């Protein structure tokens, strides 16, 4: 195991995933208190708000800084919710601790910077506070784990990873691409590490919050962090993706929570079938490679090039279409055949160069 962890021990009611909610930014004392009271009345236990906001361009609202920290403290005192904010420098850490912030979170841009991560880790050393680490902006699992290792090596054992998606040049449906295979691989590598999904920054728009929350539950994520504002349309940052506390409560009430502890007996028989099918696939693939090597031998004897582009395109198009007919995604089938073709070419080149 790469991290030495302790359970988070955060209060949650068991039926719902643990949920962190609150505005993107702490804008005014009134906005913070109104949102917090509404969330508390819906049974939310952890309140988030950004006090220092990393903005892509200068000139936007960069957070109220220290001025907003007493508002957070007031949320804790009046509603009993735990409070969390983003820290990006040792100075932020000092101030957050001074005002009784219960959980620190590291933003995506900071996770991507090892110098900043080390400086933060050094400033937290010796304090027992949970730290939630968002994935770096770029899809780099090692960088994400490395950031958490730095925090862990500073003696922090209550750590959670926050999946907020990965930025890309092309914006399609999502503001940040979920690339679910990355948090799934993180779960495989560090099974005890809680993973929290941030559907707000993945989706970038309100209508994507509910399906993304459900997807996170289907994948067995441990919690959610959802941007919530008393008046989303008027938010000073990330207005498109914030929902009211009432809408959040509705979204959560519709979530189907999968049971992680059900025994797997019922699917053992099906798993046996999958094992057998996988064996058949291997067998077929190795037969295909054998034929491909024979073709390689023929190409060698006739001094032909290994790559015959027209044939390759024909295979990809045909298989993609066949895949669609069998109810599979054409892109998926194309990718599989690209991989098979790559291995075939590698094997044929080996044959051609054999003395
Ligand atoms: C945020 O949570 O408001 C935030 C700035 O997130 P990220 O670091 O994921 O962009
Ligand atoms: Mn935000």
mmCIF file of C-alpha atoms and ligand atoms in Angstrom:
data_model
loop_
_atom_site.group_PDB
_atom_site.id
_atom_site.type_symbol
_atom_site.label_atom_id
_atom_site.label_comp_id
_atom_site.label_asym_id
_atom_site.label_seq_id
_atom_site.Cartn_x
_atom_site.Cartn_y
_atom_site.Cartn_z
ATOM 1 C CA UNK A 1 0.000 0.000 0.000
ATOM 2 C CA UNK A 2 1.267 3.411 -0.928
ATOM 3 C CA UNK A 3 -0.404 5.387 1.872
ATOM 4 C CA UNK A 4 -0.665 4.869 5.638
ATOM 5 C CA UNK A 5 -4.305 5.810 6.275
ATOM 6 C CA UNK A 6 -6.828 6.154 9.106
ATOM 7 C CA UNK A 7 -10.623 6.226 8.575
ATOM 8 C CA UNK A 8 -12.035 9.722 8.076
ATOM 9 C CA UNK A 9 -14.514 9.322 10.946
ATOM 10 C CA UNK A 10 -16.828 11.976 9.593
ATOM 11 C CA UNK A 11 -20.389 12.026 10.770
ATOM 12 C CA UNK A 12 -22.806 10.733 8.162
ATOM 13 C CA UNK A 13 -26.180 9.089 8.435
ATOM 14 C CA UNK A 14 -25.415 5.871 6.592
ATOM 15 C CA UNK A 15 -28.326 5.905 4.175
ATOM 16 C CA UNK A 16 -26.896 8.599 1.981
ATOM 17 C CA UNK A 17 -23.280 8.932 0.847
ATOM 18 C CA UNK A 18 -21.418 11.548 2.843
ATOM 19 C CA UNK A 19 -22.008 14.865 1.197
ATOM 20 C CA UNK A 20 -20.043 18.074 1.297
ATOM 21 C CA UNK A 21 -22.058 21.011 0.009
ATOM 22 C CA UNK A 22 -21.775 24.769 -0.217
ATOM 23 C CA UNK A 23 -20.997 27.539 -2.641
ATOM 24 C CA UNK A 24 -18.058 27.693 -5.016
ATOM 25 C CA UNK A 25 -17.015 30.923 -3.254
ATOM 26 C CA UNK A 26 -17.810 32.594 0.037
ATOM 27 C CA UNK A 27 -19.142 35.839 -1.466
ATOM 28 C CA UNK A 28 -20.808 37.688 1.418
ATOM 29 C CA UNK A 29 -21.620 36.820 5.005
ATOM 30 C CA UNK A 30 -25.306 36.770 4.115
ATOM 31 C CA UNK A 31 -24.854 34.414 1.133
ATOM 32 C CA UNK A 32 -22.710 32.080 3.236
ATOM 33 C CA UNK A 33 -25.137 32.005 6.188
ATOM 34 C CA UNK A 34 -28.292 31.650 4.074
ATOM 35 C CA UNK A 35 -26.843 28.773 2.051
ATOM 36 C CA UNK A 36 -25.479 27.115 5.196
ATOM 37 C CA UNK A 37 -28.781 27.337 7.097
ATOM 38 C CA UNK A 38 -30.680 25.859 4.158
ATOM 39 C CA UNK A 39 -28.159 23.024 3.851
ATOM 40 C CA UNK A 40 -28.224 22.301 7.585
ATOM 41 C CA UNK A 41 -32.030 22.100 7.494
ATOM 42 C CA UNK A 42 -31.680 19.418 4.789
ATOM 43 C CA UNK A 43 -29.367 17.366 6.996
ATOM 44 C CA UNK A 44 -26.052 18.270 5.382
ATOM 45 C CA UNK A 45 -23.057 17.772 7.688
ATOM 46 C CA UNK A 46 -20.113 19.347 5.900
ATOM 47 C CA UNK A 47 -20.088 22.859 4.467
ATOM 48 C CA UNK A 48 -17.698 23.929 1.730
ATOM 49 C CA UNK A 49 -16.859 27.405 0.434
ATOM 50 C CA UNK A 50 -13.843 28.757 -1.421
ATOM 51 C CA UNK A 51 -12.131 31.624 0.373
ATOM 52 C CA UNK A 52 -9.148 31.834 -1.987
ATOM 53 C CA UNK A 53 -10.215 31.197 -5.585
ATOM 54 C CA UNK A 54 -7.698 30.163 -8.266
ATOM 55 C CA UNK A 55 -8.853 31.893 -11.452
ATOM 56 C CA UNK A 56 -7.613 31.221 -14.960
ATOM 57 C CA UNK A 57 -7.368 34.931 -15.838
ATOM 58 C CA UNK A 58 -6.581 37.898 -13.587
ATOM 59 C CA UNK A 59 -9.348 40.361 -12.843
ATOM 60 C CA UNK A 60 -12.069 37.881 -11.836
ATOM 61 C CA UNK A 61 -13.351 37.419 -8.297
ATOM 62 C CA UNK A 62 -10.423 35.828 -6.479
ATOM 63 C CA UNK A 63 -12.172 35.229 -3.163
ATOM 64 C CA UNK A 64 -12.501 37.367 -0.057
ATOM 65 C CA UNK A 65 -9.507 35.783 1.667
ATOM 66 C CA UNK A 66 -9.167 36.076 5.451
ATOM 67 C CA UNK A 67 -12.228 38.328 5.664
ATOM 68 C CA UNK A 68 -14.459 35.317 4.819
ATOM 69 C CA UNK A 69 -13.008 32.977 7.446
ATOM 70 C CA UNK A 70 -15.098 34.363 10.379
ATOM 71 C CA UNK A 71 -18.220 33.656 8.252
ATOM 72 C CA UNK A 72 -17.140 30.027 7.976
ATOM 73 C CA UNK A 73 -16.558 29.912 11.729
ATOM 74 C CA UNK A 74 -20.051 31.277 12.245
ATOM 75 C CA UNK A 75 -21.482 28.505 10.038
ATOM 76 C CA UNK A 76 -19.846 25.948 12.293
ATOM 77 C CA UNK A 77 -21.023 27.622 15.501
ATOM 78 C CA UNK A 78 -24.609 28.218 14.401
ATOM 79 C CA UNK A 79 -25.367 25.084 12.381
ATOM 80 C CA UNK A 80 -22.942 22.523 13.819
ATOM 81 C CA UNK A 81 -21.756 21.594 10.322
ATOM 82 C CA UNK A 82 -18.053 20.859 9.823
ATOM 83 C CA UNK A 83 -16.384 23.415 7.543
ATOM 84 C CA UNK A 84 -13.895 23.004 4.713
ATOM 85 C CA UNK A 85 -12.052 25.333 2.349
ATOM 86 C CA UNK A 86 -9.349 25.174 -0.302
ATOM 87 C CA UNK A 87 -5.761 25.951 0.680
ATOM 88 C CA UNK A 88 -2.989 26.548 -1.821
ATOM 89 C CA UNK A 89 -0.122 27.985 0.262
ATOM 90 C CA UNK A 90 1.320 27.598 3.798
ATOM 91 C CA UNK A 91 -0.208 31.022 4.645
ATOM 92 C CA UNK A 92 -3.666 29.714 3.708
ATOM 93 C CA UNK A 93 -3.080 26.672 5.933
ATOM 94 C CA UNK A 94 -2.129 28.890 8.918
ATOM 95 C CA UNK A 95 -5.195 31.090 8.514
ATOM 96 C CA UNK A 96 -7.573 28.174 7.921
ATOM 97 C CA UNK A 97 -6.384 26.485 11.121
ATOM 98 C CA UNK A 98 -6.599 29.768 13.053
ATOM 99 C CA UNK A 99 -10.310 30.052 12.204
ATOM 100 C CA UNK A 100 -11.148 26.433 13.027
ATOM 101 C CA UNK A 101 -11.519 24.974 9.522
ATOM 102 C CA UNK A 102 -12.133 21.226 10.070
ATOM 103 C CA UNK A 103 -11.010 19.813 6.723
ATOM 104 C CA UNK A 104 -8.570 21.259 4.203
ATOM 105 C CA UNK A 105 -8.895 20.603 0.502
ATOM 106 C CA UNK A 106 -6.243 20.991 -2.160
ATOM 107 C CA UNK A 107 -7.415 22.317 -5.531
ATOM 108 C CA UNK A 108 -6.654 20.698 -8.880
ATOM 109 C CA UNK A 109 -4.144 23.338 -9.959
ATOM 110 C CA UNK A 110 -2.200 22.968 -6.719
ATOM 111 C CA UNK A 111 -2.108 19.149 -6.817
ATOM 112 C CA UNK A 112 -0.390 19.469 -10.209
ATOM 113 C CA UNK A 113 2.511 21.404 -8.628
ATOM 114 C CA UNK A 114 4.925 19.323 -6.512
ATOM 115 C CA UNK A 115 6.668 22.413 -5.040
ATOM 116 C CA UNK A 116 3.349 23.821 -3.814
ATOM 117 C CA UNK A 117 2.295 20.387 -2.510
ATOM 118 C CA UNK A 118 5.540 19.973 -0.560
ATOM 119 C CA UNK A 119 5.259 23.468 0.945
ATOM 120 C CA UNK A 120 1.678 22.745 2.050
ATOM 121 C CA UNK A 121 2.631 19.315 3.427
ATOM 122 C CA UNK A 122 5.475 20.887 5.455
ATOM 123 C CA UNK A 123 3.109 23.505 6.859
ATOM 124 C CA UNK A 124 0.588 20.865 8.000
ATOM 125 C CA UNK A 125 3.173 18.546 9.553
ATOM 126 C CA UNK A 126 2.238 17.586 13.085
ATOM 127 C CA UNK A 127 -1.412 18.724 12.921
ATOM 128 C CA UNK A 128 -4.191 16.200 12.899
ATOM 129 C CA UNK A 129 -6.582 17.501 10.256
ATOM 130 C CA UNK A 130 -8.165 15.608 7.345
ATOM 131 C CA UNK A 131 -6.906 16.684 3.921
ATOM 132 C CA UNK A 132 -8.869 16.076 0.719
ATOM 133 C CA UNK A 133 -6.770 16.116 -2.443
ATOM 134 C CA UNK A 134 -8.416 16.873 -5.785
ATOM 135 C CA UNK A 135 -7.000 15.213 -8.883
ATOM 136 C CA UNK A 136 -4.476 17.326 -10.817
ATOM 137 C CA UNK A 137 -5.880 19.210 -13.832
ATOM 138 C CA UNK A 138 -3.996 16.825 -16.150
ATOM 139 C CA UNK A 139 -4.841 13.106 -16.258
ATOM 140 C CA UNK A 140 -1.796 11.899 -14.333
ATOM 141 C CA UNK A 141 -2.537 9.311 -11.665
ATOM 142 C CA UNK A 142 1.060 9.245 -10.407
ATOM 143 C CA UNK A 143 1.024 13.002 -9.807
ATOM 144 C CA UNK A 144 -2.248 12.646 -7.865
ATOM 145 C CA UNK A 145 -0.894 9.791 -5.728
ATOM 146 C CA UNK A 146 2.415 11.659 -5.301
ATOM 147 C CA UNK A 147 0.578 14.700 -3.915
ATOM 148 C CA UNK A 148 -1.240 12.484 -1.403
ATOM 149 C CA UNK A 149 2.036 10.774 -0.461
ATOM 150 C CA UNK A 150 3.571 14.165 0.363
ATOM 151 C CA UNK A 151 0.634 14.927 2.695
ATOM 152 C CA UNK A 152 0.814 11.426 4.167
ATOM 153 C CA UNK A 153 4.566 11.691 4.769
ATOM 154 C CA UNK A 154 3.871 14.835 6.790
ATOM 155 C CA UNK A 155 1.969 12.615 9.231
ATOM 156 C CA UNK A 156 -1.587 13.199 7.939
ATOM 157 C CA UNK A 157 -3.474 9.916 7.895
ATOM 158 C CA UNK A 158 -7.024 11.073 7.257
ATOM 159 C CA UNK A 159 -6.844 11.650 3.516
ATOM 160 C CA UNK A 160 -9.460 11.424 0.771
ATOM 161 C CA UNK A 161 -9.122 11.804 -2.973
ATOM 162 C CA UNK A 162 -11.556 14.064 -4.830
ATOM 163 C CA UNK A 163 -12.292 13.225 -8.453
ATOM 164 C CA UNK A 164 -13.160 16.470 -10.307
ATOM 165 C CA UNK A 165 -12.324 15.460 -13.870
ATOM 166 C CA UNK A 166 -9.469 16.469 -16.179
ATOM 167 C CA UNK A 167 -9.219 19.533 -18.358
ATOM 168 C CA UNK A 168 -8.912 19.186 -22.127
ATOM 169 C CA UNK A 169 -8.579 21.543 -25.060
ATOM 170 C CA UNK A 170 -11.832 20.415 -26.591
ATOM 171 C CA UNK A 171 -14.852 20.968 -24.366
ATOM 172 C CA UNK A 172 -17.558 18.479 -25.202
ATOM 173 C CA UNK A 173 -20.326 17.449 -22.845
ATOM 174 C CA UNK A 174 -18.260 17.859 -19.725
ATOM 175 C CA UNK A 175 -16.354 20.866 -18.451
ATOM 176 C CA UNK A 176 -13.690 18.433 -17.231
ATOM 177 C CA UNK A 177 -13.500 14.934 -18.697
ATOM 178 C CA UNK A 178 -14.383 12.331 -16.057
ATOM 179 C CA UNK A 179 -11.997 9.639 -17.381
ATOM 180 C CA UNK A 180 -13.479 7.228 -14.836
ATOM 181 C CA UNK A 181 -10.725 4.700 -15.488
ATOM 182 C CA UNK A 182 -8.341 6.927 -13.480
ATOM 183 C CA UNK A 183 -10.261 6.945 -10.149
ATOM 184 C CA UNK A 184 -11.060 3.247 -10.761
ATOM 185 C CA UNK A 185 -7.333 2.516 -11.056
ATOM 186 C CA UNK A 186 -6.728 4.637 -7.929
ATOM 187 C CA UNK A 187 -9.231 2.440 -6.043
ATOM 188 C CA UNK A 188 -7.418 -0.676 -7.267
ATOM 189 C CA UNK A 189 -4.042 0.693 -6.206
ATOM 190 C CA UNK A 190 -5.108 2.073 -2.793
ATOM 191 C CA UNK A 191 -8.323 0.271 -1.774
ATOM 192 C CA UNK A 192 -8.608 1.969 1.650
ATOM 193 C CA UNK A 193 -8.479 5.503 0.276
ATOM 194 C CA UNK A 194 -11.923 7.166 0.303
ATOM 195 C CA UNK A 195 -12.820 8.669 -3.075
ATOM 196 C CA UNK A 196 -15.234 11.582 -3.312
ATOM 197 C CA UNK A 197 -16.811 12.690 -6.585
ATOM 198 C CA UNK A 198 -17.149 16.372 -7.509
ATOM 199 C CA UNK A 199 -19.925 16.328 -10.152
ATOM 200 C CA UNK A 200 -20.019 20.151 -10.222
ATOM 201 C CA UNK A 201 -16.541 20.628 -11.685
ATOM 202 C CA UNK A 202 -16.778 17.529 -13.891
ATOM 203 C CA UNK A 203 -20.132 18.523 -15.382
ATOM 204 C CA UNK A 204 -19.911 22.295 -15.379
ATOM 205 C CA UNK A 205 -23.689 22.514 -15.677
ATOM 206 C CA UNK A 206 -26.673 21.868 -13.406
ATOM 207 C CA UNK A 207 -28.382 19.171 -15.425
ATOM 208 C CA UNK A 208 -25.314 16.947 -15.263
ATOM 209 C CA UNK A 209 -25.144 16.907 -11.432
ATOM 210 C CA UNK A 210 -27.763 14.160 -10.905
ATOM 211 C CA UNK A 211 -26.459 11.655 -13.495
ATOM 212 C CA UNK A 212 -22.855 12.185 -12.369
ATOM 213 C CA UNK A 213 -23.799 11.647 -8.693
ATOM 214 C CA UNK A 214 -25.531 8.401 -9.682
ATOM 215 C CA UNK A 215 -22.559 7.264 -11.729
ATOM 216 C CA UNK A 216 -20.280 7.889 -8.742
ATOM 217 C CA UNK A 217 -22.587 5.780 -6.556
ATOM 218 C CA UNK A 218 -22.693 3.010 -9.172
ATOM 219 C CA UNK A 219 -18.891 2.917 -9.107
ATOM 220 C CA UNK A 220 -18.826 2.691 -5.293
ATOM 221 C CA UNK A 221 -17.444 6.158 -4.528
ATOM 222 C CA UNK A 222 -17.621 7.092 -0.838
ATOM 223 C CA UNK A 223 -18.947 10.627 -0.988
ATOM 224 C CA UNK A 224 -19.897 13.676 -3.018
ATOM 225 C CA UNK A 225 -18.884 17.329 -2.994
ATOM 226 C CA UNK A 226 -21.527 19.446 -4.686
ATOM 227 C CA UNK A 227 -21.479 23.202 -5.250
ATOM 228 C CA UNK A 228 -24.636 24.636 -3.755
ATOM 229 C CA UNK A 229 -25.753 28.272 -3.639
ATOM 230 C CA UNK A 230 -28.829 30.031 -2.229
ATOM 231 C CA UNK A 231 -29.170 31.924 -5.528
ATOM 232 C CA UNK A 232 -27.132 30.040 -8.184
ATOM 233 C CA UNK A 233 -27.887 32.409 -11.079
ATOM 234 C CA UNK A 234 -26.296 35.254 -9.164
ATOM 235 C CA UNK A 235 -23.168 33.335 -8.079
ATOM 236 C CA UNK A 236 -19.882 35.235 -8.444
ATOM 237 C CA UNK A 237 -18.085 32.121 -9.721
ATOM 238 C CA UNK A 238 -19.215 28.863 -11.375
ATOM 239 C CA UNK A 239 -22.845 30.026 -11.639
ATOM 240 C CA UNK A 240 -23.779 27.463 -14.327
ATOM 241 C CA UNK A 241 -22.990 24.453 -12.186
ATOM 242 C CA UNK A 242 -24.420 25.437 -8.791
ATOM 243 C CA UNK A 243 -27.768 24.168 -7.510
ATOM 244 C CA UNK A 244 -29.899 25.326 -4.597
ATOM 245 C CA UNK A 245 -29.859 23.326 -1.321
ATOM 246 C CA UNK A 246 -33.401 22.241 -2.158
ATOM 247 C CA UNK A 247 -32.435 20.877 -5.576
ATOM 248 C CA UNK A 248 -29.435 19.113 -4.047
ATOM 249 C CA UNK A 249 -31.715 17.475 -1.484
ATOM 250 C CA UNK A 250 -34.015 16.324 -4.291
ATOM 251 C CA UNK A 251 -31.076 14.930 -6.306
ATOM 252 C CA UNK A 252 -29.827 13.044 -3.237
ATOM 253 C CA UNK A 253 -33.292 11.667 -2.477
ATOM 254 C CA UNK A 254 -33.407 10.046 -5.938
ATOM 255 C CA UNK A 255 -29.973 8.432 -5.696
ATOM 256 C CA UNK A 256 -29.837 4.671 -5.750
ATOM 257 C CA UNK A 257 -27.142 3.634 -3.313
ATOM 258 C CA UNK A 258 -25.540 0.338 -4.287
ATOM 259 C CA UNK A 259 -24.751 -2.114 -1.539
ATOM 260 C CA UNK A 260 -21.002 -2.670 -1.381
ATOM 261 C CA UNK A 261 -21.152 -5.560 1.100
ATOM 262 C CA UNK A 262 -23.536 -7.947 -0.703
ATOM 263 C CA UNK A 263 -21.855 -11.345 -1.113
ATOM 264 C CA UNK A 264 -20.718 -12.221 -4.597
ATOM 265 C CA UNK A 265 -22.093 -15.780 -4.455
ATOM 266 C CA UNK A 266 -24.950 -14.973 -6.818
ATOM 267 C CA UNK A 267 -22.563 -13.869 -9.535
ATOM 268 C CA UNK A 268 -19.946 -16.589 -9.091
ATOM 269 C CA UNK A 269 -21.516 -18.706 -11.807
ATOM 270 C CA UNK A 270 -21.534 -15.753 -14.210
ATOM 271 C CA UNK A 271 -17.921 -14.972 -13.326
ATOM 272 C CA UNK A 272 -16.972 -18.535 -14.225
ATOM 273 C CA UNK A 273 -18.586 -17.991 -17.622
ATOM 274 C CA UNK A 274 -16.605 -14.769 -18.061
ATOM 275 C CA UNK A 275 -13.355 -16.613 -17.221
ATOM 276 C CA UNK A 276 -14.171 -19.241 -19.796
ATOM 277 C CA UNK A 277 -15.043 -16.665 -22.447
ATOM 278 C CA UNK A 278 -11.798 -14.797 -21.713
ATOM 279 C CA UNK A 279 -9.894 -18.059 -22.215
ATOM 280 C CA UNK A 280 -11.644 -18.526 -25.552
ATOM 281 C CA UNK A 281 -10.743 -14.958 -26.536
ATOM 282 C CA UNK A 282 -7.063 -15.619 -25.722
ATOM 283 C CA UNK A 283 -7.139 -18.813 -27.704
ATOM 284 C CA UNK A 284 -8.666 -17.068 -30.711
ATOM 285 C CA UNK A 285 -6.215 -14.187 -30.473
ATOM 286 C CA UNK A 286 -3.229 -16.498 -30.423
ATOM 287 C CA UNK A 287 -4.637 -18.402 -33.451
ATOM 288 C CA UNK A 288 -5.100 -15.073 -35.242
ATOM 289 C CA UNK A 289 -1.489 -14.113 -34.457
ATOM 290 C CA UNK A 290 -0.285 -17.470 -35.817
ATOM 291 C CA UNK A 291 -2.044 -16.778 -39.149
ATOM 292 C CA UNK A 292 -0.680 -13.261 -39.114
ATOM 293 C CA UNK A 293 2.869 -14.592 -38.663
ATOM 294 C CA UNK A 294 2.344 -16.889 -41.671
ATOM 295 C CA UNK A 295 1.323 -13.831 -43.688
ATOM 296 C CA UNK A 296 4.519 -12.187 -42.410
ATOM 297 C CA UNK A 297 6.522 -15.097 -43.752
ATOM 298 C CA UNK A 298 4.820 -14.730 -47.167
ATOM 299 C CA UNK A 299 5.526 -10.970 -47.207
ATOM 300 C CA UNK A 300 9.169 -11.665 -46.397
ATOM 301 C CA UNK A 301 9.523 -14.181 -49.206
ATOM 302 C CA UNK A 302 7.910 -11.772 -51.684
ATOM 303 C CA UNK A 303 9.734 -8.713 -50.381
ATOM 304 C CA UNK A 304 6.436 -6.946 -49.546
ATOM 305 C CA UNK A 305 5.910 -4.159 -46.959
ATOM 306 C CA UNK A 306 4.384 -5.242 -43.680
ATOM 307 C CA UNK A 307 1.880 -2.398 -43.600
ATOM 308 C CA UNK A 308 -0.843 -2.690 -46.250
ATOM 309 C CA UNK A 309 -2.910 0.411 -45.431
ATOM 310 C CA UNK A 310 -5.910 -0.334 -47.628
ATOM 311 C CA UNK A 311 -6.375 -3.731 -46.011
ATOM 312 C CA UNK A 312 -6.003 -2.193 -42.519
ATOM 313 C CA UNK A 313 -8.698 0.468 -43.188
ATOM 314 C CA UNK A 314 -10.987 -2.178 -44.631
ATOM 315 C CA UNK A 315 -10.637 -4.273 -41.470
ATOM 316 C CA UNK A 316 -11.291 -1.330 -39.138
ATOM 317 C CA UNK A 317 -14.398 -0.184 -41.039
ATOM 318 C CA UNK A 318 -15.861 -3.660 -41.381
ATOM 319 C CA UNK A 319 -15.300 -4.631 -37.758
ATOM 320 C CA UNK A 320 -16.666 -1.287 -36.483
ATOM 321 C CA UNK A 321 -19.871 -1.838 -38.465
ATOM 322 C CA UNK A 322 -20.130 -5.465 -37.315
ATOM 323 C CA UNK A 323 -19.645 -4.305 -33.721
ATOM 324 C CA UNK A 324 -22.537 -1.838 -34.009
ATOM 325 C CA UNK A 325 -24.773 -4.598 -35.319
ATOM 326 C CA UNK A 326 -23.900 -6.693 -32.249
ATOM 327 C CA UNK A 327 -24.855 -3.853 -29.900
ATOM 328 C CA UNK A 328 -21.330 -2.625 -29.191
ATOM 329 C CA UNK A 329 -19.895 0.833 -29.609
ATOM 330 C CA UNK A 330 -18.158 1.082 -33.024
ATOM 331 C CA UNK A 331 -15.373 3.194 -31.472
ATOM 332 C CA UNK A 332 -14.709 0.500 -28.862
ATOM 333 C CA UNK A 333 -14.474 -2.214 -31.522
ATOM 334 C CA UNK A 334 -12.188 -0.042 -33.662
ATOM 335 C CA UNK A 335 -9.876 0.493 -30.689
ATOM 336 C CA UNK A 336 -9.704 -3.243 -30.033
ATOM 337 C CA UNK A 337 -8.846 -3.977 -33.648
ATOM 338 C CA UNK A 338 -6.289 -1.177 -33.714
ATOM 339 C CA UNK A 339 -4.582 -2.829 -30.741
ATOM 340 C CA UNK A 340 -4.747 -6.278 -32.372
ATOM 341 C CA UNK A 341 -3.371 -4.857 -35.606
ATOM 342 C CA UNK A 342 -0.521 -3.149 -33.755
ATOM 343 C CA UNK A 343 0.519 -6.476 -32.230
ATOM 344 C CA UNK A 344 0.176 -8.245 -35.621
ATOM 345 C CA UNK A 345 2.448 -5.659 -37.240
ATOM 346 C CA UNK A 346 4.973 -6.049 -34.415
ATOM 347 C CA UNK A 347 5.019 -9.819 -34.876
ATOM 348 C CA UNK A 348 5.323 -9.578 -38.681
ATOM 349 C CA UNK A 349 8.227 -7.130 -38.408
ATOM 350 C CA UNK A 350 9.935 -9.634 -36.117
ATOM 351 C CA UNK A 351 9.509 -12.334 -38.790
ATOM 352 C CA UNK A 352 10.680 -10.127 -41.664
ATOM 353 C CA UNK A 353 13.851 -9.206 -39.784
ATOM 354 C CA UNK A 354 14.609 -12.743 -38.701
ATOM 355 C CA UNK A 355 17.863 -13.937 -40.284
HETATM 356 C C1 LIG B 1 -13.597 24.499 -6.345
HETATM 357 O O1 LIG B 1 -13.844 23.462 -5.727
HETATM 358 O O2 LIG B 1 -14.303 25.507 -6.301
HETATM 359 C C2 LIG B 1 -12.416 24.514 -7.256
HETATM 360 C C3 LIG B 1 -11.764 25.626 -7.554
HETATM 361 O O3 LIG B 1 -12.168 23.304 -7.742
HETATM 362 P P1 LIG B 1 -10.985 22.699 -8.671
HETATM 363 O O4 LIG B 1 -9.724 22.845 -7.887
HETATM 364 O O5 LIG B 1 -11.440 21.299 -8.811
HETATM 365 O O6 LIG B 1 -10.996 23.451 -9.962
HETATM 366 MN MN1 LIG B 2 -16.035 26.104 -8.276
#
